[in-house]
Tab-separated table of C-alpha atoms and ligand atoms in Angstrom:
chain	number	residue	atom	x	y	z
A	1	MET	CA	-56.612	-9.416	46.320
A	2	GLU	CA	-54.949	-6.431	44.646
A	3	THR	CA	-56.012	-6.246	41.012
A	4	ASN	CA	-54.342	-2.932	40.124
A	5	ILE	CA	-50.554	-2.804	39.763
A	6	GLN	CA	-48.887	-2.042	43.077
A	7	ASN	CA	-46.961	1.198	43.309
A	8	VAL	CA	-43.944	1.173	45.571
A	9	ILE	CA	-41.359	3.463	47.079
A	10	LEU	CA	-37.708	2.503	46.612
A	11	ALA	CA	-35.437	3.102	49.585
A	12	GLY	CA	-31.700	2.691	49.600
A	13	LEU	CA	-28.762	3.366	51.928
A	14	ASP	CA	-25.689	4.894	50.283
A	15	ASP	CA	-22.754	3.773	52.364
A	16	GLY	CA	-20.268	5.153	49.908
A	17	ALA	CA	-19.983	1.913	47.974
A	18	LYS	CA	-18.957	2.626	44.372
A	19	ARG	CA	-21.918	1.204	42.589
A	20	PHE	CA	-24.785	2.659	44.614
A	21	ALA	CA	-26.547	4.486	41.763
A	22	TYR	CA	-26.331	1.414	39.581
A	23	SER	CA	-27.711	-0.842	42.298
A	24	MET	CA	-30.709	1.462	42.745
A	25	GLU	CA	-31.325	1.296	39.015
A	26	GLU	CA	-31.072	-2.444	39.145
A	27	LEU	CA	-33.602	-2.464	42.024
A	28	ALA	CA	-36.028	-0.468	39.910
A	29	ASN	CA	-35.682	-3.080	37.109
A	30	LEU	CA	-36.306	-5.868	39.615
A	31	VAL	CA	-39.414	-4.064	40.805
A	32	ALA	CA	-40.646	-3.725	37.250
A	33	ALA	CA	-39.900	-7.414	36.678
A	34	ASN	CA	-42.221	-8.158	39.617
A	35	ASN	CA	-45.064	-6.180	38.004
A	36	MET	CA	-44.823	-3.213	40.318
A	37	THR	CA	-44.278	0.455	39.484
A	38	VAL	CA	-42.046	2.913	41.248
A	39	SER	CA	-43.704	6.115	42.375
A	40	ALA	CA	-40.812	7.614	44.350
A	41	GLN	CA	-37.341	6.976	45.587
A	42	MET	CA	-35.679	7.844	48.900
A	43	THR	CA	-31.964	7.508	49.592
A	44	GLN	CA	-29.821	8.237	52.631
A	45	LYS	CA	-26.089	8.684	52.918
A	46	LEU	CA	-24.991	6.763	56.019
A	47	ASP	CA	-21.954	4.704	56.838
A	48	HIS	CA	-23.743	2.204	59.017
A	49	PRO	CA	-27.446	1.334	59.033
A	50	ASN	CA	-29.457	2.129	62.149
A	51	PRO	CA	-29.723	-1.226	63.944
A	52	ALA	CA	-33.421	-0.690	64.838
A	53	THR	CA	-34.895	0.994	61.786
A	54	TYR	CA	-32.145	0.643	59.200
A	55	PHE	CA	-32.645	4.261	58.020
A	56	GLY	CA	-32.371	7.214	60.374
A	57	LYS	CA	-35.365	8.650	62.198
A	58	GLY	CA	-35.834	11.668	59.903
A	59	LYS	CA	-35.671	9.461	56.849
A	60	ILE	CA	-38.323	7.123	58.233
A	61	ALA	CA	-40.591	10.151	58.655
A	62	GLU	CA	-39.833	11.069	55.069
A	63	LEU	CA	-40.739	7.581	53.909
A	64	LYS	CA	-44.012	7.792	55.750
A	65	GLU	CA	-44.777	11.058	53.994
A	66	LEU	CA	-43.925	9.663	50.587
A	67	VAL	CA	-46.210	6.706	51.252
A	68	THR	CA	-49.080	9.072	51.974
A	69	ILE	CA	-48.418	11.410	49.030
A	70	HIS	CA	-48.211	8.632	46.516
A	71	ASP	CA	-50.770	6.360	48.162
A	72	SER	CA	-48.142	3.557	47.905
A	73	HIS	CA	-48.636	-0.052	48.763
A	74	MET	CA	-45.160	-0.963	49.770
A	75	ILE	CA	-41.571	0.095	50.480
A	76	VAL	CA	-38.841	-1.897	48.719
A	77	THR	CA	-35.344	-1.651	50.211
A	78	ASN	CA	-32.119	-2.009	48.267
A	79	ASP	CA	-30.540	-4.430	50.760
A	80	GLU	CA	-31.567	-7.340	52.875
A	81	LEU	CA	-32.831	-6.078	56.253
A	82	SER	CA	-33.082	-7.877	59.541
A	83	PRO	CA	-36.538	-9.152	60.467
A	84	SER	CA	-36.822	-6.589	63.304
A	85	GLN	CA	-35.817	-3.713	61.055
A	86	ILE	CA	-38.579	-4.686	58.607
A	87	ARG	CA	-41.028	-4.927	61.476
A	88	ASN	CA	-40.068	-1.503	62.851
A	89	ILE	CA	-40.343	0.298	59.547
A	90	GLU	CA	-43.670	-1.402	58.856
A	91	ALA	CA	-44.918	-0.181	62.261
A	92	GLU	CA	-43.793	3.381	61.588
A	93	THR	CA	-45.013	3.677	57.987
A	94	GLU	CA	-47.999	1.354	58.127
A	95	VAL	CA	-47.187	-0.342	54.813
A	96	LYS	CA	-45.509	-3.573	53.968
A	97	VAL	CA	-41.729	-3.572	53.587
A	98	LEU	CA	-40.114	-5.904	51.074
A	99	ASP	CA	-36.316	-6.173	51.036
A	100	ARG	CA	-34.209	-6.923	47.966
A	101	THR	CA	-33.853	-10.582	48.929
A	102	GLY	CA	-37.580	-11.056	49.315
A	103	LEU	CA	-38.153	-9.293	45.966
A	104	ILE	CA	-35.696	-11.532	44.094
A	105	LEU	CA	-37.240	-14.625	45.739
A	106	ASP	CA	-40.733	-13.445	44.584
A	107	ILE	CA	-39.479	-13.046	40.974
A	108	PHE	CA	-37.781	-16.431	40.966
A	109	ALA	CA	-40.955	-18.007	42.404
A	110	SER	CA	-43.086	-16.533	39.590
A	111	ARG	CA	-40.597	-17.756	36.934
A	112	ALA	CA	-40.005	-21.334	38.128
A	113	GLN	CA	-41.370	-23.884	35.669
A	114	SER	CA	-39.728	-27.200	36.239
A	115	ARG	CA	-40.161	-29.243	39.374
A	116	ALA	CA	-36.496	-28.759	40.297
A	117	ALA	CA	-36.648	-24.969	39.910
A	118	LYS	CA	-39.862	-24.834	41.975
A	119	LEU	CA	-38.247	-26.872	44.727
A	120	GLN	CA	-35.104	-24.794	44.735
A	121	VAL	CA	-37.023	-21.501	45.001
A	122	GLU	CA	-39.412	-22.893	47.633
A	123	ILE	CA	-36.543	-24.097	49.813
A	124	ALA	CA	-34.818	-20.673	49.555
A	125	ARG	CA	-38.115	-18.951	50.368
A	126	LEU	CA	-38.819	-21.021	53.462
A	127	GLN	CA	-35.261	-20.553	54.695
A	128	TYR	CA	-35.742	-16.806	54.295
A	129	GLN	CA	-39.044	-16.968	56.174
A	130	LEU	CA	-37.751	-19.002	59.125
A	131	PRO	CA	-36.143	-16.165	61.112
A	132	ARG	CA	-39.037	-13.853	60.083
A	133	LEU	CA	-41.777	-16.019	61.471
A	134	ARG	CA	-42.645	-13.756	64.382
A	135	THR	CA	-43.998	-11.108	62.027
A	136	SER	CA	-46.494	-13.314	60.321
A	137	MET	CA	-47.400	-14.894	63.649
A	138	ASN	CA	-48.233	-11.491	65.074
A	139	ILE	CA	-50.551	-10.777	62.191
A	140	ARG	CA	-52.262	-14.072	62.642
A	141	LEU	CA	-52.581	-13.503	66.371
A	142	ASP	CA	-54.178	-10.096	65.753
A	143	GLN	CA	-56.691	-11.716	63.469
A	144	GLN	CA	-57.435	-14.360	66.052
A	145	THR	CA	-58.067	-11.807	68.764
A	146	GLY	CA	-60.149	-9.727	66.402
A	147	ALA	CA	-62.368	-12.549	65.319
A	148	GLY	CA	-62.747	-14.551	68.450
A	149	GLY	CA	-62.039	-12.109	71.266
A	150	GLY	CA	-60.892	-15.317	72.909
A	151	SER	CA	-60.052	-15.789	76.517
A	152	PHE	CA	-56.754	-17.534	75.970
A	153	THR	CA	-53.585	-15.667	76.869
A	154	ASN	CA	-52.113	-14.335	73.701
A	155	ARG	CA	-48.534	-14.624	74.690
A	156	GLY	CA	-48.563	-18.241	75.697
A	157	ALA	CA	-50.595	-19.290	72.700
A	158	GLY	CA	-48.392	-17.256	70.371
A	159	GLU	CA	-45.162	-18.700	71.623
A	160	THR	CA	-46.429	-22.229	71.145
A	161	LYS	CA	-47.746	-21.355	67.714
A	162	LEU	CA	-44.355	-19.857	66.758
A	163	GLU	CA	-42.577	-23.000	67.857
A	164	LEU	CA	-45.135	-25.042	65.928
A	165	ASP	CA	-44.767	-22.924	62.792
A	166	ARG	CA	-41.028	-23.172	62.963
A	167	ARG	CA	-41.095	-26.940	63.257
A	168	THR	CA	-43.620	-27.227	60.422
A	169	ILE	CA	-41.423	-25.135	58.132
A	170	GLU	CA	-38.260	-26.998	59.106
A	171	LYS	CA	-40.009	-30.252	58.290
A	172	GLN	CA	-41.232	-28.853	55.025
A	173	ILE	CA	-37.692	-27.762	54.065
A	174	ALA	CA	-36.295	-31.249	54.912
A	175	HIS	CA	-39.017	-32.782	52.808
A	176	LEU	CA	-38.433	-30.545	49.769
A	177	LYS	CA	-34.694	-31.087	50.061
A	178	GLU	CA	-35.229	-34.850	49.915
A	179	GLU	CA	-37.322	-34.587	46.779
A	180	LEU	CA	-34.753	-32.209	45.240
A	181	ALA	CA	-31.914	-34.608	46.088
A	182	THR	CA	-33.637	-37.318	44.067
A	183	ILE	CA	-33.842	-35.088	41.009
A	184	GLU	CA	-30.259	-33.885	41.532
A	185	LYS	CA	-29.015	-37.451	41.710
A	186	ALA	CA	-30.438	-38.170	38.300
A	187	ASP	CA	-28.859	-34.932	36.996
A	188	THR	CA	-25.468	-35.872	38.489
A	189	THR	CA	-25.662	-39.345	36.920
A	190	ARG	CA	-26.454	-37.763	33.548
A	191	ARG	CA	-23.571	-35.317	33.907
A	192	ASN	CA	-21.162	-38.073	34.876
A	193	GLN	CA	-22.201	-40.018	31.807
A	194	ARG	CA	-21.479	-37.005	29.653
A	195	VAL	CA	-18.090	-36.579	31.296
A	196	LYS	CA	-17.378	-40.249	30.598
A	197	ALA	CA	-18.352	-39.740	26.988
A	198	GLY	CA	-15.460	-37.295	26.941
A	199	LEU	CA	-17.249	-34.413	25.264
A	200	PRO	CA	-15.935	-30.984	26.161
A	201	THR	CA	-18.474	-28.785	27.895
A	202	VAL	CA	-19.068	-25.107	27.338
A	203	ALA	CA	-21.328	-23.024	29.580
A	204	LEU	CA	-23.039	-19.714	28.878
A	205	VAL	CA	-22.963	-17.405	31.913
A	206	GLY	CA	-23.724	-13.761	32.545
A	207	TYR	CA	-26.094	-11.139	33.754
A	208	THR	CA	-29.798	-11.748	33.401
A	209	ASN	CA	-31.327	-10.712	30.046
A	210	SER	CA	-27.899	-10.440	28.369
A	211	GLY	CA	-28.830	-12.917	25.597
A	212	LYS	CA	-27.499	-16.277	26.824
A	213	SER	CA	-30.551	-18.254	25.713
A	214	THR	CA	-30.641	-16.410	22.344
A	215	THR	CA	-26.985	-17.318	21.772
A	216	MET	CA	-27.690	-20.905	22.782
A	217	ASN	CA	-30.679	-21.115	20.426
A	218	GLY	CA	-28.659	-19.640	17.563
A	219	LEU	CA	-25.916	-22.225	17.906
A	220	VAL	CA	-28.406	-25.055	18.362
A	221	ARG	CA	-30.241	-24.049	15.208
A	222	LEU	CA	-26.955	-24.236	13.297
A	223	PHE	CA	-25.391	-27.334	14.867
A	224	GLY	CA	-27.874	-29.063	17.119
A	225	GLN	CA	-29.719	-32.321	16.598
A	226	HIS	CA	-32.854	-32.325	14.479
A	227	LEU	CA	-35.333	-32.574	17.280
A	228	ASP	CA	-33.610	-30.242	19.723
A	229	LYS	CA	-36.052	-27.953	21.413
A	230	GLN	CA	-35.273	-24.243	21.542
A	231	VAL	CA	-34.761	-22.917	25.020
A	232	PHE	CA	-36.992	-20.119	26.371
A	233	GLU	CA	-35.729	-16.644	25.532
A	234	LYS	CA	-37.569	-13.502	26.409
A	235	ASP	CA	-37.034	-9.858	27.276
A	236	MET	CA	-37.455	-10.259	30.982
A	237	LEU	CA	-35.276	-10.732	34.020
A	238	PHE	CA	-34.664	-14.367	34.976
A	239	ALA	CA	-36.380	-15.919	31.952
A	240	THR	CA	-34.218	-18.972	32.496
A	241	LEU	CA	-34.073	-20.771	35.823
A	242	ASP	CA	-33.227	-24.306	34.594
A	243	THR	CA	-30.112	-25.564	33.009
A	244	SER	CA	-30.453	-26.917	29.512
A	245	VAL	CA	-27.698	-28.882	27.842
A	246	ARG	CA	-27.483	-29.585	24.104
A	247	VAL	CA	-25.015	-31.547	22.040
A	248	LEU	CA	-23.608	-29.603	19.097
A	249	THR	CA	-22.053	-31.435	16.167
A	250	LEU	CA	-19.771	-29.478	13.831
A	251	PRO	CA	-19.358	-30.244	10.118
A	252	ASP	CA	-16.060	-32.006	10.877
A	253	GLN	CA	-17.924	-34.300	13.341
A	254	LYS	CA	-16.389	-32.777	16.439
A	255	GLN	CA	-18.882	-32.502	19.226
A	256	PHE	CA	-19.259	-30.484	22.355
A	257	LEU	CA	-21.937	-29.799	24.967
A	258	LEU	CA	-23.388	-26.330	25.394
A	259	SER	CA	-25.345	-25.358	28.494
A	260	ASP	CA	-27.488	-22.363	29.321
A	261	THR	CA	-28.381	-21.459	32.856
A	262	VAL	CA	-29.850	-18.959	35.293
A	263	GLY	CA	-28.690	-15.319	34.909
A	264	PHE	CA	-27.082	-13.252	37.581
A	265	VAL	CA	-27.972	-10.004	39.394
A	266	SER	CA	-26.121	-8.180	42.148
A	267	LYS	CA	-26.629	-9.348	45.719
A	268	LEU	CA	-28.161	-12.640	44.643
A	269	PRO	CA	-29.495	-13.993	47.919
A	270	HIS	CA	-27.139	-16.620	49.397
A	271	ASN	CA	-30.103	-18.899	50.043
A	272	LEU	CA	-30.849	-18.870	46.373
A	273	ILE	CA	-27.227	-19.511	45.405
A	274	SER	CA	-27.046	-22.537	47.702
A	275	ALA	CA	-30.446	-23.802	46.546
A	276	PHE	CA	-29.344	-23.428	42.942
A	277	ARG	CA	-25.876	-24.862	43.385
A	278	GLN	CA	-26.753	-27.990	41.406
A	279	THR	CA	-28.167	-25.902	38.547
A	280	LEU	CA	-24.994	-23.804	38.608
A	281	ALA	CA	-22.805	-26.902	38.777
A	282	GLU	CA	-23.075	-27.065	35.021
A	283	ALA	CA	-21.099	-23.862	34.820
A	284	ALA	CA	-18.792	-24.777	37.660
A	285	GLN	CA	-17.694	-27.931	35.904
A	286	ALA	CA	-17.421	-26.594	32.400
A	287	ASP	CA	-14.198	-26.655	30.355
A	288	LEU	CA	-14.931	-23.201	28.973
A	289	LEU	CA	-17.210	-20.322	29.892
A	290	ILE	CA	-18.794	-17.805	27.552
A	291	GLN	CA	-19.716	-14.671	29.443
A	292	VAL	CA	-22.536	-13.023	27.474
A	293	VAL	CA	-22.712	-9.276	28.006
A	294	ASP	CA	-25.507	-6.885	26.948
A	295	TYR	CA	-23.167	-4.441	25.197
A	296	ALA	CA	-26.059	-2.144	24.368
A	297	ASP	CA	-26.841	-1.553	28.056
A	298	PRO	CA	-25.043	1.538	29.431
A	299	ASN	CA	-24.389	-0.354	32.677
A	300	TYR	CA	-22.721	-3.278	30.966
A	301	GLN	CA	-19.490	-2.859	32.903
A	302	ASP	CA	-21.263	-3.038	36.244
A	303	MET	CA	-23.087	-6.145	35.011
A	304	MET	CA	-19.764	-7.753	34.133
A	305	GLN	CA	-18.474	-6.996	37.602
A	306	THR	CA	-21.612	-8.518	39.075
A	307	THR	CA	-21.073	-11.666	36.941
A	308	GLU	CA	-17.490	-11.983	38.056
A	309	GLN	CA	-18.517	-11.609	41.741
A	310	THR	CA	-21.277	-14.184	41.390
A	311	LEU	CA	-18.942	-16.678	39.673
A	312	LYS	CA	-16.558	-16.227	42.605
A	313	ALA	CA	-19.379	-16.787	45.042
A	314	ILE	CA	-20.311	-20.105	43.458
A	315	GLY	CA	-16.689	-21.186	43.446
A	316	VAL	CA	-15.891	-20.718	39.794
A	317	THR	CA	-12.412	-19.218	39.488
A	318	ASN	CA	-10.198	-21.183	37.164
A	319	ILE	CA	-12.132	-21.820	34.026
A	320	PRO	CA	-11.016	-20.099	30.788
A	321	MET	CA	-13.563	-17.570	29.619
A	322	ILE	CA	-14.601	-15.993	26.317
A	323	VAL	CA	-16.271	-12.607	26.676
A	324	GLY	CA	-19.093	-12.064	24.182
A	325	TYR	CA	-20.263	-8.440	23.878
A	326	ASN	CA	-23.758	-9.181	22.535
A	327	LYS	CA	-26.509	-7.070	20.987
A	328	ALA	CA	-24.039	-5.191	18.753
A	329	ASP	CA	-26.971	-4.593	16.350
A	330	LYS	CA	-28.683	-2.516	19.060
A	331	LEU	CA	-25.907	0.023	19.713
A	332	LEU	CA	-26.883	3.662	19.249
A	333	ASP	CA	-23.544	4.247	17.474
A	334	PRO	CA	-23.507	1.405	14.964
A	335	ILE	CA	-20.287	-0.514	14.681
A	336	ALA	CA	-19.154	-3.344	12.439
A	337	TYR	CA	-19.564	-6.817	13.868
A	338	PRO	CA	-18.560	-9.531	14.477
A	339	THR	CA	-15.195	-8.138	15.652
A	340	ARG	CA	-12.786	-10.344	17.451
A	341	GLU	CA	-9.918	-9.381	19.700
A	342	GLY	CA	-8.268	-12.369	21.288
A	343	ASP	CA	-10.842	-14.055	23.502
A	344	THR	CA	-13.374	-11.227	23.224
A	345	LEU	CA	-15.950	-10.886	20.511
A	346	VAL	CA	-18.408	-8.097	19.722
A	347	TYR	CA	-21.362	-9.864	18.167
A	348	SER	CA	-25.085	-10.272	17.829
A	349	ALA	CA	-26.793	-13.503	18.821
A	350	ARG	CA	-29.270	-12.848	16.027
A	351	ASP	CA	-26.597	-12.862	13.331
A	352	GLU	CA	-25.238	-16.026	11.782
A	353	ALA	CA	-21.793	-14.671	10.926
A	354	SER	CA	-21.470	-13.645	14.590
A	355	LEU	CA	-22.342	-17.126	15.789
A	356	MET	CA	-19.770	-18.626	13.445
A	357	ALA	CA	-17.129	-16.241	14.803
A	358	LEU	CA	-18.031	-17.217	18.340
A	359	LEU	CA	-17.788	-20.876	17.356
A	360	ALA	CA	-14.329	-20.305	15.953
A	361	ILE	CA	-13.097	-19.066	19.339
A	362	ILE	CA	-14.818	-21.903	21.138
A	363	LYS	CA	-13.129	-24.453	18.882
A	364	GLU	CA	-9.683	-23.037	19.527
A	365	HIS	CA	-10.199	-23.542	23.194
A	366	ILE	CA	-11.760	-26.992	23.389
A	367	PHE	CA	-10.361	-28.829	20.418
A	368	ASN	CA	-6.741	-28.201	20.973
A	369	ASP	CA	-5.936	-31.729	22.005
A	370	TYR	CA	-6.626	-33.216	18.608
A	371	THR	CA	-4.022	-34.892	16.480
A	372	THR	CA	-3.862	-35.815	12.826
A	373	VAL	CA	-2.749	-39.379	12.135
A	374	ASP	CA	-2.450	-41.745	9.158
A	375	LEU	CA	-4.020	-45.109	9.762
A	376	LEU	CA	-4.037	-48.265	7.720
A	377	ILE	CA	-7.176	-50.250	8.538
A	378	PRO	CA	-7.270	-53.829	7.176
A	379	PHE	CA	-10.445	-54.598	5.196
A	380	SER	CA	-11.363	-57.111	7.883
A	381	ASP	CA	-11.804	-54.222	10.352
A	382	GLY	CA	-14.100	-52.263	8.119
A	383	GLN	CA	-16.350	-51.221	11.024
A	384	ILE	CA	-13.574	-48.915	12.213
A	385	ILE	CA	-13.769	-46.997	8.973
A	386	THR	CA	-17.486	-46.649	9.532
A	387	TYR	CA	-16.835	-45.402	13.079
A	388	LEU	CA	-14.238	-42.870	11.897
A	389	ASN	CA	-16.497	-41.561	9.179
A	390	ASP	CA	-19.282	-41.028	11.673
A	391	ASN	CA	-17.254	-39.709	14.567
A	392	ALA	CA	-14.082	-38.078	13.354
A	393	HIS	CA	-12.876	-35.692	10.731
A	394	VAL	CA	-11.548	-37.889	7.923
A	395	ILE	CA	-9.322	-35.722	5.741
A	396	GLU	CA	-8.286	-38.236	3.102
A	397	THR	CA	-9.148	-41.878	2.200
A	398	ASN	CA	-7.078	-44.135	-0.091
A	399	TYR	CA	-7.685	-47.766	-0.893
A	400	VAL	CA	-4.464	-49.809	-1.024
A	401	ALA	CA	-3.767	-53.531	-1.280
A	402	GLU	CA	-3.584	-54.066	2.480
A	403	GLY	CA	-6.714	-52.138	3.381
A	404	THR	CA	-8.005	-48.586	3.704
A	405	GLN	CA	-5.537	-45.830	4.418
A	406	VAL	CA	-6.993	-42.713	6.074
A	407	LYS	CA	-5.651	-39.408	7.161
A	408	VAL	CA	-7.864	-38.502	10.132
A	409	GLU	CA	-8.113	-35.966	12.965
A	410	LEU	CA	-8.597	-37.831	16.250
A	411	THR	CA	-8.963	-37.016	19.924
A	412	LEU	CA	-5.997	-38.145	21.918
A	413	ALA	CA	-8.200	-40.933	23.365
A	414	ASP	CA	-9.120	-42.256	19.948
A	415	ALA	CA	-5.575	-41.870	18.693
A	416	SER	CA	-4.247	-44.119	21.382
A	417	LYS	CA	-7.145	-46.550	20.850
A	418	TYR	CA	-6.189	-46.964	17.198
A	419	ALA	CA	-2.472	-46.635	17.699
A	420	LYS	CA	-1.837	-50.165	16.370
A	421	TYR	CA	-3.158	-49.114	12.965
A	422	GLN	CA	-0.989	-46.065	12.847
A	423	LEU	CA	1.545	-45.847	10.013
A	424	SER	CA	5.006	-45.048	11.402
A	425	SER	CA	6.057	-41.427	11.184
A	426	THR	CA	8.512	-42.222	8.362
A	427	ASP	CA	5.592	-43.447	6.303
A	428	LYS	CA	3.741	-40.219	7.024
A	429	SER	CA	6.263	-37.885	5.555
B	1	LIG	N1	-31.317	-6.671	19.481
B	1	LIG	C1	-30.868	-7.774	20.018
B	1	LIG	N2	-31.557	-8.373	21.009
B	1	LIG	C2	-31.091	-9.527	21.526
B	1	LIG	C3	-29.884	-10.096	21.114
B	1	LIG	N3	-29.679	-11.200	21.856
B	1	LIG	C4	-30.708	-11.308	22.683
B	1	LIG	N4	-31.605	-10.312	22.504
B	1	LIG	C5	-32.884	-10.080	23.197
B	1	LIG	O1	-32.602	-9.887	24.578
B	1	LIG	C6	-33.640	-10.446	25.376
B	1	LIG	C7	-33.081	-11.378	26.396
B	1	LIG	O2	-32.517	-12.509	25.751
B	1	LIG	P1	-32.356	-13.923	26.473
B	1	LIG	O3	-31.600	-14.768	25.511
B	1	LIG	O4	-33.672	-14.433	26.983
B	1	LIG	O5	-31.423	-13.486	27.673
B	1	LIG	P2	-30.837	-14.446	28.836
B	1	LIG	O6	-29.433	-14.009	29.062
B	1	LIG	O7	-31.033	-15.847	28.525
B	1	LIG	O8	-31.756	-13.955	30.069
B	1	LIG	P3	-32.155	-14.743	31.439
B	1	LIG	O9	-32.521	-16.118	31.073
B	1	LIG	O10	-33.242	-13.903	31.927
B	1	LIG	O11	-30.960	-14.659	32.352
B	1	LIG	C8	-34.625	-11.111	24.385
B	1	LIG	O12	-35.680	-10.229	24.164
B	1	LIG	C9	-33.759	-11.315	23.190
B	1	LIG	O13	-34.533	-11.389	22.025
B	1	LIG	C10	-29.162	-9.411	20.062
B	1	LIG	O14	-28.062	-9.834	19.634
B	1	LIG	N5	-29.666	-8.289	19.592
B	2	LIG	MG1	-32.145	-17.273	29.480
């Protein structure tokens, strides 16, 4: 119905938590990502929220005044509120109240492209709505009374309707979950096949808009298969909601899987985390994580903290991690890049030398269980030479009377598979 962009008032409770100012800034970004503009901001210092109205009485009055002055459409709160708190503030201020969780759910809903992402977001949305049903029911009841002026007793009819709504939504959730489970089963099968293939897996994680997809695309351009599609990268929050996995093949034939997934933001609603657990499983089961950080954002340290908290929330605690400080080209004080220090790299996803430096760190982590062996393959087993040339890093080939002698770098699995061709260590020296 609204064609013009909605202007909203931000409202946050400062309970002394360290990162309050940052979280309000983040809220403003989320609001912008949802195509709304901020016309004013109201904050209150308070240890504990008011159980009925969340903010104190005076602050509610202030909110009401701000709404009038700016002719605002909505109040957006920095935290998740209880259904009754939302209802009470709405009654006092006469505008809609959207809490942070509802806002994030709206953004995710507008971004979802694939069937799986749509299902995940819809499930989270319905779960969020369930305890809030009474509000929407009241509105509908008002409309009914207004239109019909009916003779039925509101209360009785309402209660039945609420029960009905609840059951309908519960059924809907069960239904969507079933459909999602089918998709997830296929994903799990595919992941298990990849695990069986023995390829190491590397996952890009990090705050939303930090450059994960751009990093992925850069590496895929250099080492991906011919027909690999680029993943979607864009300057917006939550551009990526789906996991994409690509096989990368290095010049020495070594291969690994790289996955890109949904970005993080503080206070990611727990409904969303649980709905997206399968999508996030790609990160949870990786051999190595690359945390991509927007080094050009003044809040990058807060964003890193958010990423670490979110990883903990999804149960990722023990996976080795490279930290990539991205967008080095965008820094106001220019610095040389790529610059490596141990497992951290200052880089730019748009720069090839940077991507090669990142790759060097990745390789050190995931290809450390390789071994170089000398094999003597009889001519009668020529197909093994073909296999090695296609799948391993052959360092040297010599033709001798008994067959083909190769010096080759093998995975431990392949080394034991071809152990019977191995020249004894005395021959090696
Ligand atoms: N200047 C500069 N911009 C970059 C760099 N890397 C990424 N960007 C830009 O940053 C924006 C976000 O990049 P994405 O790769 O989509 O970020 P993401 O981490 O995948 O974001 P989500 O999918 O939303 O979580 C895009 O506009 C990119 O072009 C970089 O090294 N330098
Ligand atoms: Mg992305």
